[in-house]
CSV table of C-alpha atoms in Angstrom, one decimal:
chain,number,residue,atom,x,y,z
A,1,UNK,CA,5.2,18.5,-7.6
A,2,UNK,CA,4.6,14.5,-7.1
A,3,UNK,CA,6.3,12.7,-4.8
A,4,UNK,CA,7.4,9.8,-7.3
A,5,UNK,CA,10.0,7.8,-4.7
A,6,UNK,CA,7.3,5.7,-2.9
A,7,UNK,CA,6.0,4.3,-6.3
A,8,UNK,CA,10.0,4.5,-7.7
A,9,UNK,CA,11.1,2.7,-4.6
A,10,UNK,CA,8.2,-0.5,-5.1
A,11,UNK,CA,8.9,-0.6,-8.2
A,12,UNK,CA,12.6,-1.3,-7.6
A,13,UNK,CA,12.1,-3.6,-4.7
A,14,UNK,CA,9.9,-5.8,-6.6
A,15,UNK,CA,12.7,-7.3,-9.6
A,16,UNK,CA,14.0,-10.2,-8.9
A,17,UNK,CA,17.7,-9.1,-9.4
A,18,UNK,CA,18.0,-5.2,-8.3
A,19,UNK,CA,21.5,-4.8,-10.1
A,20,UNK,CA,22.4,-1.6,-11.2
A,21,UNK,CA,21.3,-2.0,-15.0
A,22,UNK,CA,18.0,-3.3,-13.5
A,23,UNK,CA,17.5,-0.6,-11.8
A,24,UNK,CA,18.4,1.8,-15.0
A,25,UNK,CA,16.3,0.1,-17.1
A,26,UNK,CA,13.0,0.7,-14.4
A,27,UNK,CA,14.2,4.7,-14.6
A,28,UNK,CA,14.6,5.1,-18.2
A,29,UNK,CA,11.0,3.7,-18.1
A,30,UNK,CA,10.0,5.9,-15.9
A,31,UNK,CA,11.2,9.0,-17.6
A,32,UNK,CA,10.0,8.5,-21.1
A,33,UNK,CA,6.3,7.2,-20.2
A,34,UNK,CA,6.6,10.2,-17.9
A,35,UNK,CA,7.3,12.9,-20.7
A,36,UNK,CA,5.1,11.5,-22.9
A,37,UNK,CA,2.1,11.8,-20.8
A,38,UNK,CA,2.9,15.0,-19.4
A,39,UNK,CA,3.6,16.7,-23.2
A,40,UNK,CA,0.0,14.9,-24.0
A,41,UNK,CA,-2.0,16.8,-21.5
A,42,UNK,CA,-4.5,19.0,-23.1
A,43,UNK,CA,-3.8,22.1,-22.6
A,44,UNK,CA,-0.5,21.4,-22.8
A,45,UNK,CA,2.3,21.8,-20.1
A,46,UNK,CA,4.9,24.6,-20.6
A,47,UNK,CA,8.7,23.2,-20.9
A,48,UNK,CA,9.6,24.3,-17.8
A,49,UNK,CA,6.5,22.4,-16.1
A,50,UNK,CA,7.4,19.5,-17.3
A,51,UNK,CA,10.9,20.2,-16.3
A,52,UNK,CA,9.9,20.8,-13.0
A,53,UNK,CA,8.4,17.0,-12.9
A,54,UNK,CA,11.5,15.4,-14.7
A,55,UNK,CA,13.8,16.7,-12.2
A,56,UNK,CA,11.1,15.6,-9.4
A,57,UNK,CA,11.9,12.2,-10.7
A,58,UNK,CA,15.3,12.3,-10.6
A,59,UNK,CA,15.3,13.3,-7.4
A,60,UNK,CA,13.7,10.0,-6.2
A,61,UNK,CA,16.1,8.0,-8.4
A,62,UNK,CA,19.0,9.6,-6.5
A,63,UNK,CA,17.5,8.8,-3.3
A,64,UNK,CA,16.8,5.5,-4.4
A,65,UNK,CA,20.5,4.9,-5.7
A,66,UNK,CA,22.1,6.6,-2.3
A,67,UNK,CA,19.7,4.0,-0.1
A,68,UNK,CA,21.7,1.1,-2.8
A,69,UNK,CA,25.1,3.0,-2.4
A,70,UNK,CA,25.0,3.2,1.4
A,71,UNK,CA,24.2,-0.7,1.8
A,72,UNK,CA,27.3,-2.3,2.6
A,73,UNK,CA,28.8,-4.4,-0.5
A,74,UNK,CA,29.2,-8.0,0.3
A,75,UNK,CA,32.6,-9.4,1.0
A,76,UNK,CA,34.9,-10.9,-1.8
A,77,UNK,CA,34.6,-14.6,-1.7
A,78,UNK,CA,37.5,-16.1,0.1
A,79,UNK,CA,39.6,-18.2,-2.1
A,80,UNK,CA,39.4,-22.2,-1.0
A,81,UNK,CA,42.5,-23.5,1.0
A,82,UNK,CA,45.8,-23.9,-1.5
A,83,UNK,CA,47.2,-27.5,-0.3
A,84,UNK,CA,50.9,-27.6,-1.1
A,85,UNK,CA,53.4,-30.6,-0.7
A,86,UNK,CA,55.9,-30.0,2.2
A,87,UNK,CA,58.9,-32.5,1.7
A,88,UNK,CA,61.2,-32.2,5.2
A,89,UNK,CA,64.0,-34.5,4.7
A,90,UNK,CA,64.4,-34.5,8.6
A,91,UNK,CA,61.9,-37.2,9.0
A,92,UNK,CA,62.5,-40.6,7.6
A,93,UNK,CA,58.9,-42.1,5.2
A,94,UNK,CA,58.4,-44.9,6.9
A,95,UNK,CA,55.9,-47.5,5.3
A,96,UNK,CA,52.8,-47.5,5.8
A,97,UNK,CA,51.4,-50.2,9.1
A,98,UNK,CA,49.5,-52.8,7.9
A,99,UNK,CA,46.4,-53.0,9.6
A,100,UNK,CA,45.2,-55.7,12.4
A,101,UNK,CA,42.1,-57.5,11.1
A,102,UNK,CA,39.8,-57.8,13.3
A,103,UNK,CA,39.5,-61.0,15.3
A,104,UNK,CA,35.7,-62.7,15.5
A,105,UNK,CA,35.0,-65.8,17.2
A,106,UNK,CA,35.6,-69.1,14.8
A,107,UNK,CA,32.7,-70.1,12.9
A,108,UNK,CA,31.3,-73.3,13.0
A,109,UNK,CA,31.8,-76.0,10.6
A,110,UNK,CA,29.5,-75.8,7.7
A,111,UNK,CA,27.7,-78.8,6.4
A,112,UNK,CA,29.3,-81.4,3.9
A,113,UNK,CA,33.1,-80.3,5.0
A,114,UNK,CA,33.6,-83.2,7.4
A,115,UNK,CA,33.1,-84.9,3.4
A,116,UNK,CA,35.4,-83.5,2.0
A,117,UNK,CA,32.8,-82.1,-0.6
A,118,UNK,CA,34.7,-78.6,-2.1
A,119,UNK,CA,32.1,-75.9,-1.0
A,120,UNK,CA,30.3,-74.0,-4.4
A,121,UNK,CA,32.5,-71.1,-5.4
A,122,UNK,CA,31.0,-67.7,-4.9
A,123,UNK,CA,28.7,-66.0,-7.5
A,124,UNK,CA,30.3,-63.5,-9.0
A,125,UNK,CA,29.1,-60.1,-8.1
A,126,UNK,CA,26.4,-58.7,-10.6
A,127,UNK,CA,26.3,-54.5,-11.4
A,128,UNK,CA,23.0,-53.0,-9.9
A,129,UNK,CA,20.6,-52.8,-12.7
A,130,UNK,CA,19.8,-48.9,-13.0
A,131,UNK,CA,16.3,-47.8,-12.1
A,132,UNK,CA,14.2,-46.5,-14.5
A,133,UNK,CA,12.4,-43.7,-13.7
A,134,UNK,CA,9.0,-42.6,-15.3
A,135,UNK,CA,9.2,-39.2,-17.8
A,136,UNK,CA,8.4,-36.3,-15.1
A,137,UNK,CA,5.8,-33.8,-16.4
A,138,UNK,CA,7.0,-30.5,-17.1
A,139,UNK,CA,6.2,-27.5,-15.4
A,140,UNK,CA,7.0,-24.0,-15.8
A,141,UNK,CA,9.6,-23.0,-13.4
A,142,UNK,CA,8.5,-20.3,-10.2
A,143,UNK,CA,11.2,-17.8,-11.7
A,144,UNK,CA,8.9,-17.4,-14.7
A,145,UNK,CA,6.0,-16.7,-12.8
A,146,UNK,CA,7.8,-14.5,-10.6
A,147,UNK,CA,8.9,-12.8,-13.4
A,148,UNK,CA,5.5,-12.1,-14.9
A,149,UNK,CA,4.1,-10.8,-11.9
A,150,UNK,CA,7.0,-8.8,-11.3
A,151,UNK,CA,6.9,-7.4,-14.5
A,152,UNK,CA,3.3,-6.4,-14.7
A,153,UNK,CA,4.3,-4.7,-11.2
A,154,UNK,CA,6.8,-2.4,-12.8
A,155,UNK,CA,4.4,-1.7,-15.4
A,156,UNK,CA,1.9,-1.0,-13.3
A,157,UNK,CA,3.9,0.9,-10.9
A,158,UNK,CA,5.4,3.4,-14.3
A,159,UNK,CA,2.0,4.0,-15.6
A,160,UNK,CA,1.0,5.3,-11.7
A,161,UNK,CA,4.5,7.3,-11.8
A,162,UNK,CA,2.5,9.5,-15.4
A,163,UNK,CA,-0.3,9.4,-13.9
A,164,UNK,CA,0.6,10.5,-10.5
A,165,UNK,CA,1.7,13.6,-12.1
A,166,UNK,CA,-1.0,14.3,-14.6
A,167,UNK,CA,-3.3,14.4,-11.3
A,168,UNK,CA,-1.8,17.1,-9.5
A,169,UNK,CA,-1.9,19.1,-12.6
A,170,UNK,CA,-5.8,18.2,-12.4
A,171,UNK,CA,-6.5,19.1,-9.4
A,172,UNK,CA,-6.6,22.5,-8.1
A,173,UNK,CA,-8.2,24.2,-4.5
A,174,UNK,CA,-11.0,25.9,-6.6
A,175,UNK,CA,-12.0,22.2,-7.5
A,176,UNK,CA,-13.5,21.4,-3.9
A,177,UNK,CA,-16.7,23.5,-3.0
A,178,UNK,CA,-16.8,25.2,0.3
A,179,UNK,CA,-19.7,24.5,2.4
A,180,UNK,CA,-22.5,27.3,3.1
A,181,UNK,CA,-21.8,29.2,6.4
A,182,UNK,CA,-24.9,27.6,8.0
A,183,UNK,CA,-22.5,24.4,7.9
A,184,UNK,CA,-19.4,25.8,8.7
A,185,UNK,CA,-21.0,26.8,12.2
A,186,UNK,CA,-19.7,25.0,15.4
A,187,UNK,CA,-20.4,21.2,15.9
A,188,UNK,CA,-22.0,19.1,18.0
A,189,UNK,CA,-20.6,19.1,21.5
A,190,UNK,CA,-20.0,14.9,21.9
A,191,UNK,CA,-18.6,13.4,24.9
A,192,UNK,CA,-15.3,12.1,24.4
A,193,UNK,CA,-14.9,8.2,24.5
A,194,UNK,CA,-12.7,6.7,27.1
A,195,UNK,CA,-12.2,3.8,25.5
A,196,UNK,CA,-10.4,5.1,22.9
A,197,UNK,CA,-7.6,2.2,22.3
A,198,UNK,CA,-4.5,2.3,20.7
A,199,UNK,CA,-4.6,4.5,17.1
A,200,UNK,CA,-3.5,1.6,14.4
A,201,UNK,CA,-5.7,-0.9,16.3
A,202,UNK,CA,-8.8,0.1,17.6
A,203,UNK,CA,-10.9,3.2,17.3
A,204,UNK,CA,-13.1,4.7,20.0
A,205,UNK,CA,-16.1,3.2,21.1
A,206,UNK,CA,-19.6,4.8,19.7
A,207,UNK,CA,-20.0,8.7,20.6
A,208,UNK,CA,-23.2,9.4,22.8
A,209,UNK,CA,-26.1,11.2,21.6
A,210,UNK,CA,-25.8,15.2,21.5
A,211,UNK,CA,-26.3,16.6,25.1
A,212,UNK,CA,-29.4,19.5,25.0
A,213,UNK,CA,-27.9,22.5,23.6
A,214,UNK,CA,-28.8,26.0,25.5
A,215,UNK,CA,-31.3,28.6,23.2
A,216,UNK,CA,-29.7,30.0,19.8
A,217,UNK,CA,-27.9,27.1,19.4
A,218,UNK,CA,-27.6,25.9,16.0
A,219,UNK,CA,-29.7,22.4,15.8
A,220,UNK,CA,-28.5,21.4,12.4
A,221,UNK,CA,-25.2,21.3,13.2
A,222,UNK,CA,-26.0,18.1,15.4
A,223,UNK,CA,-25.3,14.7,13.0
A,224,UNK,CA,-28.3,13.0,11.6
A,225,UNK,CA,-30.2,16.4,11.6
A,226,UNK,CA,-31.0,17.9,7.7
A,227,UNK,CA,-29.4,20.7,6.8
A,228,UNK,CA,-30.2,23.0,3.8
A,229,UNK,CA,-27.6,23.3,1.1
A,230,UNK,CA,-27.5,25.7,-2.0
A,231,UNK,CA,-30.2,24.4,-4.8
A,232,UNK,CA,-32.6,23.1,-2.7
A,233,UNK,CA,-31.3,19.6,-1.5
A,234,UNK,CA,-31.1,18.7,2.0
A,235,UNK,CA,-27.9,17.3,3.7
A,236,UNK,CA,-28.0,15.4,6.5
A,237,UNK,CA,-25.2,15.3,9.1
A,238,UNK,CA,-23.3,11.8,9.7
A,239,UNK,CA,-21.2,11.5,12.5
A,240,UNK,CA,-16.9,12.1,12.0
A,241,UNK,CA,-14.7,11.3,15.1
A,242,UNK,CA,-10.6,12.5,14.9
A,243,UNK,CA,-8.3,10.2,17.4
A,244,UNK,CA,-5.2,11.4,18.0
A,245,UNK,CA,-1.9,9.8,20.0
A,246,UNK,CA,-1.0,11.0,22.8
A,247,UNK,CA,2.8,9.6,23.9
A,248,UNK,CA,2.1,10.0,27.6
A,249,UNK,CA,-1.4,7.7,27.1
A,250,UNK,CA,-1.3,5.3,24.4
A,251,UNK,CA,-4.2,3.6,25.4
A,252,UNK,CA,-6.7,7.1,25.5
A,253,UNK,CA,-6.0,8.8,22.5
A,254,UNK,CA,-7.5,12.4,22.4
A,255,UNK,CA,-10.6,12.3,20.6
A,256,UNK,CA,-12.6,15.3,18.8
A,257,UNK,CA,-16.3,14.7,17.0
A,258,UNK,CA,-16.8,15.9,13.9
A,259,UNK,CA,-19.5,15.6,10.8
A,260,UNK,CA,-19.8,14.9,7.4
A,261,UNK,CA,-21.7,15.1,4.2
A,262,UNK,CA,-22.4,13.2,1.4
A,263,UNK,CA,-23.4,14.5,-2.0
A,264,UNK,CA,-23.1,13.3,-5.6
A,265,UNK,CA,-20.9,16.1,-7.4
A,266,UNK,CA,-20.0,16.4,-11.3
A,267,UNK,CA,-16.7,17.5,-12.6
A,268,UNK,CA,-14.2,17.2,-15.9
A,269,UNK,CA,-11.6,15.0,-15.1
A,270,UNK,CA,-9.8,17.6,-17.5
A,271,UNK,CA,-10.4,20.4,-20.9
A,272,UNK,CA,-11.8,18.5,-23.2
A,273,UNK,CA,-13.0,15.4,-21.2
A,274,UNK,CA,-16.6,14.5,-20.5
A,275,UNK,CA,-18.6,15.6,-17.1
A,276,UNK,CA,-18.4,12.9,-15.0
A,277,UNK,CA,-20.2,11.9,-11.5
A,278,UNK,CA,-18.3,11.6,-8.5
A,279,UNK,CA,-18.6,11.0,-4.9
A,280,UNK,CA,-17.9,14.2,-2.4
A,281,UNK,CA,-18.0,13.2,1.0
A,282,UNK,CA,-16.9,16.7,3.3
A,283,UNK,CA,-15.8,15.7,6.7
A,284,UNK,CA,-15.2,18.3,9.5
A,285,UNK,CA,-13.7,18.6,12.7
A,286,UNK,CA,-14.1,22.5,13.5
A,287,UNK,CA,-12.8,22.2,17.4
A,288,UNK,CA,-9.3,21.5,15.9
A,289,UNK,CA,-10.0,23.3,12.7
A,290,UNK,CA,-9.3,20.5,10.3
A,291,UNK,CA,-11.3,19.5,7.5
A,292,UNK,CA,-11.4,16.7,4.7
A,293,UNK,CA,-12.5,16.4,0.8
A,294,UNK,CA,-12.9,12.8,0.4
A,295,UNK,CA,-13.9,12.1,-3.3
A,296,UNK,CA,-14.2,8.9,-5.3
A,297,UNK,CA,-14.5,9.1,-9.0
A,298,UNK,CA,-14.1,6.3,-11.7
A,299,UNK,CA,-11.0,6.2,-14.0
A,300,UNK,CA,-11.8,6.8,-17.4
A,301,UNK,CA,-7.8,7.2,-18.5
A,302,UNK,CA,-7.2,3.7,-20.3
A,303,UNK,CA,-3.4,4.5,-20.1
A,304,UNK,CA,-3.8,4.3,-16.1
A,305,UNK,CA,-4.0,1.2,-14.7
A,306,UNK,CA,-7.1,1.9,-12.0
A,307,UNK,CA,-10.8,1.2,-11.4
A,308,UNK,CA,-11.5,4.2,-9.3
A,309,UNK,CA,-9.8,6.8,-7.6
A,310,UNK,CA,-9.9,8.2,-4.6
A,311,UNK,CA,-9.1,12.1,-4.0
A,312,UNK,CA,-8.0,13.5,-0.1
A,313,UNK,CA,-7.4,17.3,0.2
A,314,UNK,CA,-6.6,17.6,3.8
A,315,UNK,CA,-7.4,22.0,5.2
A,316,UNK,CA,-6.2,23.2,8.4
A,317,UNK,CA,-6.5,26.6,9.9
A,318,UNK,CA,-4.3,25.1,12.8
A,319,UNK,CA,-0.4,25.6,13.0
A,320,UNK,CA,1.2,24.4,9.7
A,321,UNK,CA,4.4,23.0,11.7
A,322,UNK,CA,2.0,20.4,13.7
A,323,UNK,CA,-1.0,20.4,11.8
A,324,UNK,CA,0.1,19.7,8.3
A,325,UNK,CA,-1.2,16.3,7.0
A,326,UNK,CA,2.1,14.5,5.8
A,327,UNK,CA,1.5,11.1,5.3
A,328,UNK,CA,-2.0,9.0,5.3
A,329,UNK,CA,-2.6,5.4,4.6
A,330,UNK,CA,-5.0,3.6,2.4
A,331,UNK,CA,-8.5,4.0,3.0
A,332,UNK,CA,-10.5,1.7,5.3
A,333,UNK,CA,-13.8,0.5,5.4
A,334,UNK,CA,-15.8,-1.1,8.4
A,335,UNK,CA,-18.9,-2.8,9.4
A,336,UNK,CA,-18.6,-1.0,13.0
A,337,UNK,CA,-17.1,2.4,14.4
A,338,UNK,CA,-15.2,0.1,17.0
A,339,UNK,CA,-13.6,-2.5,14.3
A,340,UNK,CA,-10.6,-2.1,12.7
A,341,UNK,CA,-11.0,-1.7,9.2
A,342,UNK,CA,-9.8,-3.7,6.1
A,343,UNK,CA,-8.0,-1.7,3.3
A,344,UNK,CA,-8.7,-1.2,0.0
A,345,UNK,CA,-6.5,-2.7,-2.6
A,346,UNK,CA,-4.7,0.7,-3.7
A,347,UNK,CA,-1.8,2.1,-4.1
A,348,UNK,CA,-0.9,5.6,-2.3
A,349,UNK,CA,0.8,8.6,-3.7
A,350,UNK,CA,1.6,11.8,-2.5
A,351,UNK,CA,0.9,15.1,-4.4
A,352,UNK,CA,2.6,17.7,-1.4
A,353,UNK,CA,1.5,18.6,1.9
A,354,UNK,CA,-2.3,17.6,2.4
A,355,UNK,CA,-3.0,16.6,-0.8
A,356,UNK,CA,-3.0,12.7,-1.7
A,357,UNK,CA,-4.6,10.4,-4.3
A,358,UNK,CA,-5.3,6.6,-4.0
A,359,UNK,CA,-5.7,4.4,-7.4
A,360,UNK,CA,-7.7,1.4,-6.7
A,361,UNK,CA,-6.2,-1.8,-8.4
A,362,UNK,CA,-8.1,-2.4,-11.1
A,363,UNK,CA,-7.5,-6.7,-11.9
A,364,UNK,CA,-10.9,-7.7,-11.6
A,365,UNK,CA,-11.3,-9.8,-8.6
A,366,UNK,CA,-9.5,-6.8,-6.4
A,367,UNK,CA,-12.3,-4.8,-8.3
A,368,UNK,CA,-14.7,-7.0,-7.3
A,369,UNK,CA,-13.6,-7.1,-3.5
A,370,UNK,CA,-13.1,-2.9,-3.4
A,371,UNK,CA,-16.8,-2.2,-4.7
A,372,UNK,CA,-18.3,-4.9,-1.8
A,373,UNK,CA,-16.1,-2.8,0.9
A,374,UNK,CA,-17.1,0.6,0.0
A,375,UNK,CA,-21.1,-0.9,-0.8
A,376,UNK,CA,-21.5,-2.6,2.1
A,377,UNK,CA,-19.5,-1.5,4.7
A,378,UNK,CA,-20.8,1.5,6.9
A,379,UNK,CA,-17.6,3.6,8.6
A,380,UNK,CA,-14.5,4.6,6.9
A,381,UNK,CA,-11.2,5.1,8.2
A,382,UNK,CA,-8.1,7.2,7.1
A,383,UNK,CA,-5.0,6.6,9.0
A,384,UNK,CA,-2.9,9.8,8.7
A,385,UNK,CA,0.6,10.6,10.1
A,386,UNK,CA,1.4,14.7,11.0
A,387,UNK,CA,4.0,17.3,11.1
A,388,UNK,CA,4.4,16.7,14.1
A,389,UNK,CA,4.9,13.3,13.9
A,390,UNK,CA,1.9,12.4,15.4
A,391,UNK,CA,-0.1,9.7,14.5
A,392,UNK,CA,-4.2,10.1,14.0
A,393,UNK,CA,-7.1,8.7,12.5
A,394,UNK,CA,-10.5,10.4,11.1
A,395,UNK,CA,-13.0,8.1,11.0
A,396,UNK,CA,-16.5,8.8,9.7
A,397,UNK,CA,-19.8,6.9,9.0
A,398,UNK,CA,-21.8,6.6,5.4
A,399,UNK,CA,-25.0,6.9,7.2
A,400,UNK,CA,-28.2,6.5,5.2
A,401,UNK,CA,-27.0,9.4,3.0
A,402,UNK,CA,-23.5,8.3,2.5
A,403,UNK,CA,-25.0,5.0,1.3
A,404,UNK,CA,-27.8,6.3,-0.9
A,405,UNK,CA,-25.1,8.2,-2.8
A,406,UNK,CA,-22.4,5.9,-3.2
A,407,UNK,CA,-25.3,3.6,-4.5
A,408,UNK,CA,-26.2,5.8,-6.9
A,409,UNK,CA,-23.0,6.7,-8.5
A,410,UNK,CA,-21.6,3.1,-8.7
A,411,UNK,CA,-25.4,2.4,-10.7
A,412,UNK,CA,-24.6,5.2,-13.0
A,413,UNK,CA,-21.0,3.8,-13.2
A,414,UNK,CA,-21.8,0.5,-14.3
């Protein structure tokens, strides 16, 4: 099942006024562009599938509502000061004592008074003519704007909850090719970086070159070597690199090289709906027994508000309690493996354990500023947070391949 609360949750945060029949109206939303999505998947969902997803969603409204009930209320305004009358008939009302004027020095004698002239009598005091002020030109107050933007949020954000769920009924494990056993074999032995940095700042500095391998060693499995892949084509390796935290050493996270491949792919984005190209990118980090499918595919469901999105199916032979990807962030891309990297404009969702879809924005200048990042930038981060609370990073290069490909599928896109 989806996990709808983070989108639920943004959704919420971003009214203007989160009173309870705000909030009601966002969930009713929810639910009915929900069911109507999932009963118009093709083939259809069984009742109790769909089921299944409606009480998902309820579940994060509940959440959401305890998070509202458990904030505490504020306190009833204080009523102002009642000022009452107190006669004590003790105490005699005396009169009021006139106050001294004060005393300034004697002013001199003005002109024409030795004469005996009578002095002009005062003007009389004239009102203060009113300033007129010049018609201000109107403008449209912030709240409306605010309100348009927050409403195209929540629609944005409801559309994502359907969609969110129509994707992990897409996308199955049989989906993602496993790679030939030539591949699979063990990588390149790469020096660790001691330089590492801290995880959410700065990545490790560049790994070394291969060191010489004793005979029967596997040469392709060294990056930037070609390696042969069902069909004919020829792979190449690029470098992959997993950081991990450690809590004794912040500063030297434990590193592990990896690979990865690029290739162009073609799949259904569901029965009945065209083939269409996407990106597969493979990465591998066989010392800790961890592996990614990275795809990228374009969006061609006008009732979901995205560009592009971007697939991350996360495989671990490792211990499930520790090794289990639970969180990851939005992809990053880079100019240099040492950088840190600027995210895409996406939004995150969670389909379970290891399995995680981000849908790039798709307003045109976000559009615009995604397709230069993944074009032109040449490493690629993907923060990632697991079971065991630990906090990582696998970060991979594009290479020549990587770029070749992701060249050719946003040409065929266009």
């Amino acid at each position: 099942m989806a996990d709808f609360y983070p989108i639920l949750a943004r959704a919420v945060a971003g009214l203007s006024e989160t009173s309870p029949e705000a909030r009601r109206a966002i969930y009713d939303r929810a639910r009915a562009a929900l069911v109507s999505q999932l009963r118009g998947l093709d083939p259809p969902l069984s009742e109790a599938e769909i089921m299944r997803e409606r009480l998902s969603l309820d579940e994060a409204v509940a959440r959401i509502e305890a998070d509202y009930d458990e904030a505490p209320a504020p306190p009833p305004a204080a009523g102002g000061p009642v000022i009452r009358t107190v006669e004590n008939p003790t105490l005699p009302i005396r009169p009021p004592t006139p106050k001294k004027a004060p005393e300034f020095a004697p002013l001199p004698a003005a002109a024409g008074e030795d004469d005996g002239e009578p002095l002009p009598e005062p003007a009389e005091p004239q009102a203060a003519r009113p300033r007129v002020l010049p018609p201000r030109e109107r403008r449209v107050k912030p709240g409306h704007i605010r309100s348009a933007v927050v409403g195209g949020v929540v629609a944005v954000a409801v559309a994502a909850i359907a969609a969110t769920a129509i994707y992990v009924h897409k996308l199955r494990p049989q989906d993602t090719p496993r790679p030939n056993s030539e591949t699979a074999s063990q990588p390149a032995q790469a020096p660790q970086s001691d330089n590492g940095g801290k995880i959410a700042e700065r990545v490790g500095e560049p790994g070394a070159p291969p060191q010489n391998r004793p005979a029967g060693s596997q040469p392709n499995n060294a990056p930037g070597i070609p390696v042969p892949q069902p069909g004919g084509e020829v792979a190449v390796a690029q470098r992959a690199v997993l950081f991990v935290e450690v809590p004794e050493t912040p500063q030297q996270p434990q590193t592990t090289s990896g690979r990865v491949f690029w290739r162009l792919d073609s799949e259904s984005a569901g029965q009945g709906r065209p083939i269409e190209t996407i990106v597969r990118a493979t990465v591998e980090i066989p010392d800790v027994g961890l592996s990614l499918d990275f795809t990228i595919r374009r969006n061609t469901d006008s009732a979901f508000p995205a560009s592009h999105i971007i697939g991350l199916r996360f495989t671990s032979t490792g211990d499930p309690a520790t090794q289990t990807v639970k969180e990851v962030g939005v992809p990053q891309f880079k100019s240099e493996e040492g950088e840190r990297g600027a995210p895409l404009s996406a939004i995150n969702s969670a389909l379970g354990d290891n399995l995680f879809v981000a849908a790039l924005s798709n307003v045109p200048v976000e559009v615009e500023r995604n397709t230069d990042l993944i074009l032109s930038r040449s490493w690629i981060d993907v923060p990632v947070r697991f079971a065991s609370g630990r906090r990582g990073i696998i970060t991979f290069e594009k290479g020549v391949s990587g770029s070749q490909t992701l060249a050719d599928a946003f040409g065929r896109w266009r």
